[in-house]
Amino acid sequence: KENLIYYANYSALKKFRTIKKKLNSINDIIEFKYNDIECGKFALSSTFRITRKGEINLKNKKERNIFFYMLAKSILNADGAINYIKKNNVNSGLFIDKGYVGEGELMQAITLAGKTVFNFMNYYKNNILIIKKMTKGNTNKHPGEIDDEDWNKLKQIEINENLLDSVKQNIKDSYIKNEWYPSAGTVVDRKFSNKNEIQSFFKFSKKKKLAVVFNHIFWDASFFYGNDLFLHYQEWFYETYKIALQNANINWVFKLHPSNKTKNLRDNVKFEEPMELKYIKKNFGKIPDHIRILDENFPYSSFNLYELLDFCITVRGTAGLECALFEKPVITAGTGKYSNKGFTYDFVNKEGYLKTLKELPNLPNRDINYSLAKKYSYYALIKKPFKIEFSDVKFEKDIAAQLKNNIKIKSHKEFINSNDVKI
């Protein structure tokens, strides 16, 4: 009912000038905490969202002012959150998108107090939710991830092969019906095709092995989940593109995130040329013959790319899990909901990641087990999520992906007695 800042002691900003002087780089910002709460990350994520950029120039007066305003706000929210949970004897919290200023601080304050947080989100189909119980030891875990302790038990269980194979078909059907991650508008106006047609679309001058880089939106959920090899998504993209320029032994496709336009529309932000293209043109000039950039106008389904590519490259995108079902090498540049589970190429530093890209089409010698990808997908995509019945939650099949929510129950009693509630 009240803003968390209402509970803050404004003396929390007493040393703010000193703090400002110490924060001279993104590394400094990411490491900054107030009473163990990651205010630097929350303020930076919010700044990226406001500026629609994937980095910050602290010498730019406008960007600097936005960031330090968000940081001051984050510190006050953190102090207010600590006081609030003490005063109100908070035992748990329920969150969605818990990485921006205003929610991130409260989420971490609750977990640092030894209490439990539940983080949830809409998942890959309408009326499907995913939820994760979080403590101070796993606040950067994605709700869709299966923890290692559970995974070590689950992967020992024998599952019918036909059931495992059905997962890929389930995903394909969702793409065809325009129901794959409908909340993000990712598959709107994409058509299914075949390898020959897509290869003709690319018009590569020479037939070589194909690496597809599945990009992340630079300014969206920038520091929410996992640990990155690079400072942020933007640095990862640009460093990967530099390697692609050098390594002409294979063909490269950079697939920009299809939700770029959707999220801008929702935030009433005018969508222009993607910043990835602007940067490439400004810093590298003409795109060479062995590289293609696919923006939001790419007419085909990403699912068709999975059948065509030889290497999948991402930080933690869901495309990596999908490509592993096709037994394609998945190269990650950070931890996420499926990394280090036995079927991806993961790295402890960016040097190892970049060296691997330089040496493609050759891959490092790793023990990769793609049968684990099927099993993990079965548990993560089929068994872990749950379907709700008391409400019909649907997103329109257009680029704005507008939410349509129809509550079916008419009373609290009806809700308590529904199939969704177990007491």
mmCIF file with all atom_site columns, N, CA, C and O in Angstrom, residues 340-382:
data_model
loop_
_atom_site.group_PDB
_atom_site.id
_atom_site.type_symbol
_atom_site.label_atom_id
_atom_site.label_alt_id
_atom_site.label_comp_id
_atom_site.label_asym_id
_atom_site.label_entity_id
_atom_site.label_seq_id
_atom_site.pdbx_PDB_ins_code
_atom_site.Cartn_x
_atom_site.Cartn_y
_atom_site.Cartn_z
_atom_site.occupancy
_atom_site.B_iso_or_equiv
_atom_site.pdbx_formal_charge
_atom_site.auth_seq_id
_atom_site.auth_comp_id
_atom_site.auth_asym_id
_atom_site.auth_atom_id
_atom_site.pdbx_PDB_model_num
ATOM 1   N N  . ASN A 1 340 ? 25.587 -26.355 -17.648 1.00 0.00 ? 340 ASN A N  1
ATOM 2   C CA . ASN A 1 340 ? 26.291 -27.274 -16.738 1.00 0.00 ? 340 ASN A CA 1
ATOM 3   C C  . ASN A 1 340 ? 25.440 -28.468 -16.308 1.00 0.00 ? 340 ASN A C  1
ATOM 4   O O  . ASN A 1 340 ? 25.555 -28.961 -15.185 1.00 0.00 ? 340 ASN A O  1
ATOM 5   N N  . LYS A 1 341 ? 24.571 -28.915 -17.206 1.00 0.00 ? 341 LYS A N  1
ATOM 6   C CA . LYS A 1 341 ? 23.736 -30.075 -16.915 1.00 0.00 ? 341 LYS A CA 1
ATOM 7   C C  . LYS A 1 341 ? 24.182 -31.308 -17.706 1.00 0.00 ? 341 LYS A C  1
ATOM 8   O O  . LYS A 1 341 ? 23.543 -32.341 -17.658 1.00 0.00 ? 341 LYS A O  1
ATOM 9   N N  . GLY A 1 342 ? 25.267 -31.155 -18.473 1.00 0.00 ? 342 GLY A N  1
ATOM 10  C CA . GLY A 1 342 ? 25.830 -32.316 -19.154 1.00 0.00 ? 342 GLY A CA 1
ATOM 11  C C  . GLY A 1 342 ? 25.682 -32.326 -20.655 1.00 0.00 ? 342 GLY A C  1
ATOM 12  O O  . GLY A 1 342 ? 26.199 -33.239 -21.316 1.00 0.00 ? 342 GLY A O  1
ATOM 13  N N  . PHE A 1 343 ? 24.995 -31.323 -21.222 1.00 0.00 ? 343 PHE A N  1
ATOM 14  C CA . PHE A 1 343 ? 24.772 -31.364 -22.679 1.00 0.00 ? 343 PHE A CA 1
ATOM 15  C C  . PHE A 1 343 ? 25.104 -30.034 -23.361 1.00 0.00 ? 343 PHE A C  1
ATOM 16  O O  . PHE A 1 343 ? 24.694 -29.798 -24.498 1.00 0.00 ? 343 PHE A O  1
ATOM 17  N N  . THR A 1 344 ? 25.859 -29.153 -22.688 1.00 0.00 ? 344 THR A N  1
ATOM 18  C CA . THR A 1 344 ? 26.255 -27.875 -23.283 1.00 0.00 ? 344 THR A CA 1
ATOM 19  C C  . THR A 1 344 ? 27.756 -27.642 -23.109 1.00 0.00 ? 344 THR A C  1
ATOM 20  O O  . THR A 1 344 ? 28.385 -28.228 -22.219 1.00 0.00 ? 344 THR A O  1
ATOM 21  N N  . TYR A 1 345 ? 28.308 -26.793 -23.953 1.00 0.00 ? 345 TYR A N  1
ATOM 22  C CA . TYR A 1 345 ? 29.701 -26.378 -23.824 1.00 0.00 ? 345 TYR A CA 1
ATOM 23  C C  . TYR A 1 345 ? 29.728 -25.110 -22.980 1.00 0.00 ? 345 TYR A C  1
ATOM 24  O O  . TYR A 1 345 ? 29.331 -24.031 -23.439 1.00 0.00 ? 345 TYR A O  1
ATOM 25  N N  . ASP A 1 346 ? 30.187 -25.241 -21.744 1.00 0.00 ? 346 ASP A N  1
ATOM 26  C CA . ASP A 1 346 ? 30.196 -24.122 -20.806 1.00 0.00 ? 346 ASP A CA 1
ATOM 27  C C  . ASP A 1 346 ? 31.640 -23.762 -20.453 1.00 0.00 ? 346 ASP A C  1
ATOM 28  O O  . ASP A 1 346 ? 32.553 -24.591 -20.558 1.00 0.00 ? 346 ASP A O  1
ATOM 29  N N  . PHE A 1 347 ? 31.840 -22.527 -19.995 1.00 0.00 ? 347 PHE A N  1
ATOM 30  C CA . PHE A 1 347 ? 33.195 -22.021 -19.774 1.00 0.00 ? 347 PHE A CA 1
ATOM 31  C C  . PHE A 1 347 ? 33.288 -21.259 -18.461 1.00 0.00 ? 347 PHE A C  1
ATOM 32  O O  . PHE A 1 347 ? 32.305 -20.676 -18.000 1.00 0.00 ? 347 PHE A O  1
ATOM 33  N N  . VAL A 1 348 ? 34.486 -21.249 -17.890 1.00 0.00 ? 348 VAL A N  1
ATOM 34  C CA . VAL A 1 348 ? 34.695 -20.538 -16.613 1.00 0.00 ? 348 VAL A CA 1
ATOM 35  C C  . VAL A 1 348 ? 35.136 -19.099 -16.843 1.00 0.00 ? 348 VAL A C  1
ATOM 36  O O  . VAL A 1 348 ? 35.092 -18.273 -15.940 1.00 0.00 ? 348 VAL A O  1
ATOM 37  N N  . ASN A 1 349 ? 35.570 -18.784 -18.063 1.00 0.00 ? 349 ASN A N  1
ATOM 38  C CA . ASN A 1 349 ? 35.974 -17.412 -18.368 1.00 0.00 ? 349 ASN A CA 1
ATOM 39  C C  . ASN A 1 349 ? 35.733 -17.121 -19.847 1.00 0.00 ? 349 ASN A C  1
ATOM 40  O O  . ASN A 1 349 ? 35.521 -18.029 -20.652 1.00 0.00 ? 349 ASN A O  1
ATOM 41  N N  . LYS A 1 350 ? 35.768 -15.835 -20.181 1.00 0.00 ? 350 LYS A N  1
ATOM 42  C CA . LYS A 1 350 ? 35.466 -15.438 -21.564 1.00 0.00 ? 350 LYS A CA 1
ATOM 43  C C  . LYS A 1 350 ? 36.580 -15.829 -22.529 1.00 0.00 ? 350 LYS A C  1
ATOM 44  O O  . LYS A 1 350 ? 36.334 -15.997 -23.729 1.00 0.00 ? 350 LYS A O  1
ATOM 45  N N  . GLU A 1 351 ? 37.809 -15.989 -22.009 1.00 0.00 ? 351 GLU A N  1
ATOM 46  C CA . GLU A 1 351 ? 38.915 -16.376 -22.874 1.00 0.00 ? 351 GLU A CA 1
ATOM 47  C C  . GLU A 1 351 ? 38.670 -17.763 -23.476 1.00 0.00 ? 351 GLU A C  1
ATOM 48  O O  . GLU A 1 351 ? 38.906 -17.991 -24.667 1.00 0.00 ? 351 GLU A O  1
ATOM 49  N N  . GLY A 1 352 ? 38.190 -18.692 -22.640 1.00 0.00 ? 352 GLY A N  1
ATOM 50  C CA . GLY A 1 352 ? 37.901 -20.038 -23.130 1.00 0.00 ? 352 GLY A CA 1
ATOM 51  C C  . GLY A 1 352 ? 36.773 -20.043 -24.141 1.00 0.00 ? 352 GLY A C  1
ATOM 52  O O  . GLY A 1 352 ? 36.816 -20.770 -25.151 1.00 0.00 ? 352 GLY A O  1
ATOM 53  N N  . TYR A 1 353 ? 35.770 -19.204 -23.893 1.00 0.00 ? 353 TYR A N  1
ATOM 54  C CA . TYR A 1 353 ? 34.629 -19.081 -24.811 1.00 0.00 ? 353 TYR A CA 1
ATOM 55  C C  . TYR A 1 353 ? 35.091 -18.532 -26.163 1.00 0.00 ? 353 TYR A C  1
ATOM 56  O O  . TYR A 1 353 ? 34.777 -19.099 -27.227 1.00 0.00 ? 353 TYR A O  1
ATOM 57  N N  . LEU A 1 354 ? 35.859 -17.435 -26.150 1.00 0.00 ? 354 LEU A N  1
ATOM 58  C CA . LEU A 1 354 ? 36.300 -16.796 -27.393 1.00 0.00 ? 354 LEU A CA 1
ATOM 59  C C  . LEU A 1 354 ? 37.256 -17.702 -28.167 1.00 0.00 ? 354 LEU A C  1
ATOM 60  O O  . LEU A 1 354 ? 37.215 -17.751 -29.408 1.00 0.00 ? 354 LEU A O  1
ATOM 61  N N  . LYS A 1 355 ? 38.116 -18.415 -27.461 1.00 0.00 ? 355 LYS A N  1
ATOM 62  C CA . LYS A 1 355 ? 39.051 -19.346 -28.117 1.00 0.00 ? 355 LYS A CA 1
ATOM 63  C C  . LYS A 1 355 ? 38.273 -20.433 -28.867 1.00 0.00 ? 355 LYS A C  1
ATOM 64  O O  . LYS A 1 355 ? 38.629 -20.814 -29.991 1.00 0.00 ? 355 LYS A O  1
ATOM 65  N N  . THR A 1 356 ? 37.188 -20.916 -28.250 1.00 0.00 ? 356 THR A N  1
ATOM 66  C CA . THR A 1 356 ? 36.364 -21.945 -28.889 1.00 0.00 ? 356 THR A CA 1
ATOM 67  C C  . THR A 1 356 ? 35.736 -21.424 -30.177 1.00 0.00 ? 356 THR A C  1
ATOM 68  O O  . THR A 1 356 ? 35.714 -22.115 -31.199 1.00 0.00 ? 356 THR A O  1
ATOM 69  N N  . LEU A 1 357 ? 35.246 -20.178 -30.149 1.00 0.00 ? 357 LEU A N  1
ATOM 70  C CA . LEU A 1 357 ? 34.645 -19.603 -31.362 1.00 0.00 ? 357 LEU A CA 1
ATOM 71  C C  . LEU A 1 357 ? 35.689 -19.413 -32.466 1.00 0.00 ? 357 LEU A C  1
ATOM 72  O O  . LEU A 1 357 ? 35.386 -19.616 -33.645 1.00 0.00 ? 357 LEU A O  1
ATOM 73  N N  . LYS A 1 358 ? 36.887 -19.026 -32.076 1.00 0.00 ? 358 LYS A N  1
ATOM 74  C CA . LYS A 1 358 ? 37.951 -18.832 -33.064 1.00 0.00 ? 358 LYS A CA 1
ATOM 75  C C  . LYS A 1 358 ? 38.297 -20.125 -33.786 1.00 0.00 ? 358 LYS A C  1
ATOM 76  O O  . LYS A 1 358 ? 38.677 -20.117 -34.960 1.00 0.00 ? 358 LYS A O  1
ATOM 77  N N  . GLU A 1 359 ? 38.171 -21.252 -33.076 1.00 0.00 ? 359 GLU A N  1
ATOM 78  C CA . GLU A 1 359 ? 38.592 -22.539 -33.628 1.00 0.00 ? 359 GLU A CA 1
ATOM 79  C C  . GLU A 1 359 ? 37.472 -23.305 -34.321 1.00 0.00 ? 359 GLU A C  1
ATOM 80  O O  . GLU A 1 359 ? 37.700 -24.402 -34.830 1.00 0.00 ? 359 GLU A O  1
ATOM 81  N N  . LEU A 1 360 ? 36.259 -22.783 -34.322 1.00 0.00 ? 360 LEU A N  1
ATOM 82  C CA . LEU A 1 360 ? 35.175 -23.438 -35.049 1.00 0.00 ? 360 LEU A CA 1
ATOM 83  C C  . LEU A 1 360 ? 35.535 -23.561 -36.523 1.00 0.00 ? 360 LEU A C  1
ATOM 84  O O  . LEU A 1 360 ? 36.164 -22.651 -37.073 1.00 0.00 ? 360 LEU A O  1
ATOM 85  N N  . PRO A 1 361 ? 35.223 -24.683 -37.174 1.00 0.00 ? 361 PRO A N  1
ATOM 86  C CA . PRO A 1 361 ? 34.243 -25.703 -36.800 1.00 0.00 ? 361 PRO A CA 1
ATOM 87  C C  . PRO A 1 361 ? 34.734 -26.772 -35.829 1.00 0.00 ? 361 PRO A C  1
ATOM 88  O O  . PRO A 1 361 ? 33.986 -27.689 -35.500 1.00 0.00 ? 361 PRO A O  1
ATOM 89  N N  . ASN A 1 362 ? 35.994 -26.672 -35.354 1.00 0.00 ? 362 ASN A N  1
ATOM 90  C CA . ASN A 1 362 ? 36.480 -27.650 -34.384 1.00 0.00 ? 362 ASN A CA 1
ATOM 91  C C  . ASN A 1 362 ? 36.001 -27.266 -32.984 1.00 0.00 ? 362 ASN A C  1
ATOM 92  O O  . ASN A 1 362 ? 35.962 -26.085 -32.623 1.00 0.00 ? 362 ASN A O  1
ATOM 93  N N  . LEU A 1 363 ? 35.650 -28.258 -32.193 1.00 0.00 ? 363 LEU A N  1
ATOM 94  C CA . LEU A 1 363 ? 35.145 -28.033 -30.839 1.00 0.00 ? 363 LEU A CA 1
ATOM 95  C C  . LEU A 1 363 ? 36.079 -28.671 -29.826 1.00 0.00 ? 363 LEU A C  1
ATOM 96  O O  . LEU A 1 363 ? 36.737 -29.667 -30.107 1.00 0.00 ? 363 LEU A O  1
ATOM 97  N N  . PRO A 1 364 ? 36.140 -28.100 -28.593 1.00 0.00 ? 364 PRO A N  1
ATOM 98  C CA . PRO A 1 364 ? 36.961 -28.725 -27.550 1.00 0.00 ? 364 PRO A CA 1
ATOM 99  C C  . PRO A 1 364 ? 36.422 -30.102 -27.190 1.00 0.00 ? 364 PRO A C  1
ATOM 100 O O  . PRO A 1 364 ? 35.231 -30.383 -27.360 1.00 0.00 ? 364 PRO A O  1
ATOM 101 N N  . ASN A 1 365 ? 37.303 -30.950 -26.714 1.00 0.00 ? 365 ASN A N  1
ATOM 102 C CA . ASN A 1 365 ? 36.925 -32.317 -26.348 1.00 0.00 ? 365 ASN A CA 1
ATOM 103 C C  . ASN A 1 365 ? 36.162 -32.296 -25.026 1.00 0.00 ? 365 ASN A C  1
ATOM 104 O O  . ASN A 1 365 ? 36.740 -32.080 -23.969 1.00 0.00 ? 365 ASN A O  1
ATOM 105 N N  . ARG A 1 366 ? 34.877 -32.477 -25.079 1.00 0.00 ? 366 ARG A N  1
ATOM 106 C CA . ARG A 1 366 ? 34.018 -32.470 -23.881 1.00 0.00 ? 366 ARG A CA 1
ATOM 107 C C  . ARG A 1 366 ? 33.123 -33.700 -23.883 1.00 0.00 ? 366 ARG A C  1
ATOM 108 O O  . ARG A 1 366 ? 32.800 -34.260 -24.936 1.00 0.00 ? 366 ARG A O  1
ATOM 109 N N  . ASP A 1 367 ? 32.735 -34.114 -22.703 1.00 0.00 ? 367 ASP A N  1
ATOM 110 C CA . ASP A 1 367 ? 31.809 -35.242 -22.564 1.00 0.00 ? 367 ASP A CA 1
ATOM 111 C C  . ASP A 1 367 ? 30.384 -34.716 -22.640 1.00 0.00 ? 367 ASP A C  1
ATOM 112 O O  . ASP A 1 367 ? 29.792 -34.316 -21.632 1.00 0.00 ? 367 ASP A O  1
ATOM 113 N N  . ILE A 1 368 ? 29.847 -34.652 -23.856 1.00 0.00 ? 368 ILE A N  1
ATOM 114 C CA . ILE A 1 368 ? 28.509 -34.114 -24.094 1.00 0.00 ? 368 ILE A CA 1
ATOM 115 C C  . ILE A 1 368 ? 27.527 -35.275 -24.270 1.00 0.00 ? 368 ILE A C  1
ATOM 116 O O  . ILE A 1 368 ? 27.754 -36.169 -25.086 1.00 0.00 ? 368 ILE A O  1
ATOM 117 N N  . ASN A 1 369 ? 26.442 -35.238 -23.522 1.00 0.00 ? 369 ASN A N  1
ATOM 118 C CA . ASN A 1 369 ? 25.441 -36.308 -23.568 1.00 0.00 ? 369 ASN A CA 1
ATOM 119 C C  . ASN A 1 369 ? 24.084 -35.707 -23.937 1.00 0.00 ? 369 ASN A C  1
ATOM 120 O O  . ASN A 1 369 ? 23.387 -35.153 -23.094 1.00 0.00 ? 369 ASN A O  1
ATOM 121 N N  . TYR A 1 370 ? 23.712 -35.815 -25.219 1.00 0.00 ? 370 TYR A N  1
ATOM 122 C CA . TYR A 1 370 ? 22.474 -35.181 -25.680 1.00 0.00 ? 370 TYR A CA 1
ATOM 123 C C  . TYR A 1 370 ? 21.214 -35.898 -25.190 1.00 0.00 ? 370 TYR A C  1
ATOM 124 O O  . TYR A 1 370 ? 20.133 -35.318 -25.201 1.00 0.00 ? 370 TYR A O  1
ATOM 125 N N  . SER A 1 371 ? 21.366 -37.146 -24.761 1.00 0.00 ? 371 SER A N  1
ATOM 126 C CA . SER A 1 371 ? 20.193 -37.816 -24.189 1.00 0.00 ? 371 SER A CA 1
ATOM 127 C C  . SER A 1 371 ? 19.754 -37.121 -22.901 1.00 0.00 ? 371 SER A C  1
ATOM 128 O O  . SER A 1 371 ? 18.573 -37.142 -22.546 1.00 0.00 ? 371 SER A O  1
ATOM 129 N N  . LEU A 1 372 ? 20.702 -36.488 -22.217 1.00 0.00 ? 372 LEU A N  1
ATOM 130 C CA . LEU A 1 372 ? 20.365 -35.726 -21.010 1.00 0.00 ? 372 LEU A CA 1
ATOM 131 C C  . LEU A 1 372 ? 19.538 -34.488 -21.358 1.00 0.00 ? 372 LEU A C  1
ATOM 132 O O  . LEU A 1 372 ? 18.729 -34.031 -20.551 1.00 0.00 ? 372 LEU A O  1
ATOM 133 N N  . ALA A 1 373 ? 19.759 -33.942 -22.555 1.00 0.00 ? 373 ALA A N  1
ATOM 134 C CA . ALA A 1 373 ? 18.978 -32.774 -22.987 1.00 0.00 ? 373 ALA A CA 1
ATOM 135 C C  . ALA A 1 373 ? 17.505 -33.141 -23.099 1.00 0.00 ? 373 ALA A C  1
ATOM 136 O O  . ALA A 1 373 ? 16.620 -32.353 -22.720 1.00 0.00 ? 373 ALA A O  1
ATOM 137 N N  . LYS A 1 374 ? 17.227 -34.333 -23.627 1.00 0.00 ? 374 LYS A N  1
ATOM 138 C CA . LYS A 1 374 ? 15.837 -34.785 -23.732 1.00 0.00 ? 374 LYS A CA 1
ATOM 139 C C  . LYS A 1 374 ? 15.207 -34.925 -22.351 1.00 0.00 ? 374 LYS A C  1
ATOM 140 O O  . LYS A 1 374 ? 14.087 -34.482 -22.106 1.00 0.00 ? 374 LYS A O  1
ATOM 141 N N  . LYS A 1 375 ? 15.950 -35.544 -21.452 1.00 0.00 ? 375 LYS A N  1
ATOM 142 C CA . LYS A 1 375 ? 15.418 -35.791 -20.112 1.00 0.00 ? 375 LYS A CA 1
ATOM 143 C C  . LYS A 1 375 ? 15.233 -34.477 -19.351 1.00 0.00 ? 375 LYS A C  1
ATOM 144 O O  . LYS A 1 375 ? 14.223 -34.265 -18.679 1.00 0.00 ? 375 LYS A O  1
ATOM 145 N N  . TYR A 1 376 ? 16.227 -33.591 -19.467 1.00 0.00 ? 376 TYR A N  1
ATOM 146 C CA . TYR A 1 376 ? 16.121 -32.301 -18.771 1.00 0.00 ? 376 TYR A CA 1
ATOM 147 C C  . TYR A 1 376 ? 14.938 -31.500 -19.316 1.00 0.00 ? 376 TYR A C  1
ATOM 148 O O  . TYR A 1 376 ? 14.184 -30.889 -18.557 1.00 0.00 ? 376 TYR A O  1
ATOM 149 N N  . SER A 1 377 ? 14.777 -31.505 -20.630 1.00 0.00 ? 377 SER A N  1
ATOM 150 C CA . SER A 1 377 ? 13.665 -30.782 -21.252 1.00 0.00 ? 377 SER A CA 1
ATOM 151 C C  . SER A 1 377 ? 12.327 -31.348 -20.794 1.00 0.00 ? 377 SER A C  1
ATOM 152 O O  . SER A 1 377 ? 11.367 -30.599 -20.567 1.00 0.00 ? 377 SER A O  1
ATOM 153 N N  . TYR A 1 378 ? 12.259 -32.650 -20.665 1.00 0.00 ? 378 TYR A N  1
ATOM 154 C CA . TYR A 1 378 ? 11.022 -33.296 -20.220 1.00 0.00 ? 378 TYR A CA 1
ATOM 155 C C  . TYR A 1 378 ? 10.634 -32.799 -18.833 1.00 0.00 ? 378 TYR A C  1
ATOM 156 O O  . TYR A 1 378 ? 9.481  -32.420 -18.597 1.00 0.00 ? 378 TYR A O  1
ATOM 157 N N  . TYR A 1 379 ? 11.595 -32.775 -17.932 1.00 0.00 ? 379 TYR A N  1
ATOM 158 C CA . TYR A 1 379 ? 11.298 -32.323 -16.566 1.00 0.00 ? 379 TYR A CA 1
ATOM 159 C C  . TYR A 1 379 ? 11.098 -30.809 -16.490 1.00 0.00 ? 379 TYR A C  1
ATOM 160 O O  . TYR A 1 379 ? 10.193 -30.317 -15.816 1.00 0.00 ? 379 TYR A O  1
ATOM 161 N N  . ALA A 1 380 ? 11.952 -30.057 -17.190 1.00 0.00 ? 380 ALA A N  1
ATOM 162 C CA . ALA A 1 380 ? 11.906 -28.597 -17.085 1.00 0.00 ? 380 ALA A CA 1
ATOM 163 C C  . ALA A 1 380 ? 10.715 -27.989 -17.821 1.00 0.00 ? 380 ALA A C  1
ATOM 164 O O  . ALA A 1 380 ? 10.143 -26.988 -17.372 1.00 0.00 ? 380 ALA A O  1
ATOM 165 N N  . LEU A 1 381 ? 10.332 -28.584 -18.957 1.00 0.00 ? 381 LEU A N  1
ATOM 166 C CA . LEU A 1 381 ? 9.277  -27.992 -19.781 1.00 0.00 ? 381 LEU A CA 1
ATOM 167 C C  . LEU A 1 381 ? 7.912  -28.669 -19.613 1.00 0.00 ? 381 LEU A C  1
ATOM 168 O O  . LEU A 1 381 ? 6.880  -28.023 -19.810 1.00 0.00 ? 381 LEU A O  1
ATOM 169 N N  . ILE A 1 382 ? 7.910  -29.938 -19.269 1.00 0.00 ? 382 ILE A N  1
ATOM 170 C CA . ILE A 1 382 ? 6.641  -30.670 -19.173 1.00 0.00 ? 382 ILE A CA 1
ATOM 171 C C  . ILE A 1 382 ? 6.204  -30.887 -17.720 1.00 0.00 ? 382 ILE A C  1
ATOM 172 O O  . ILE A 1 382 ? 5.054  -30.614 -17.348 1.00 0.00 ? 382 ILE A O  1
#
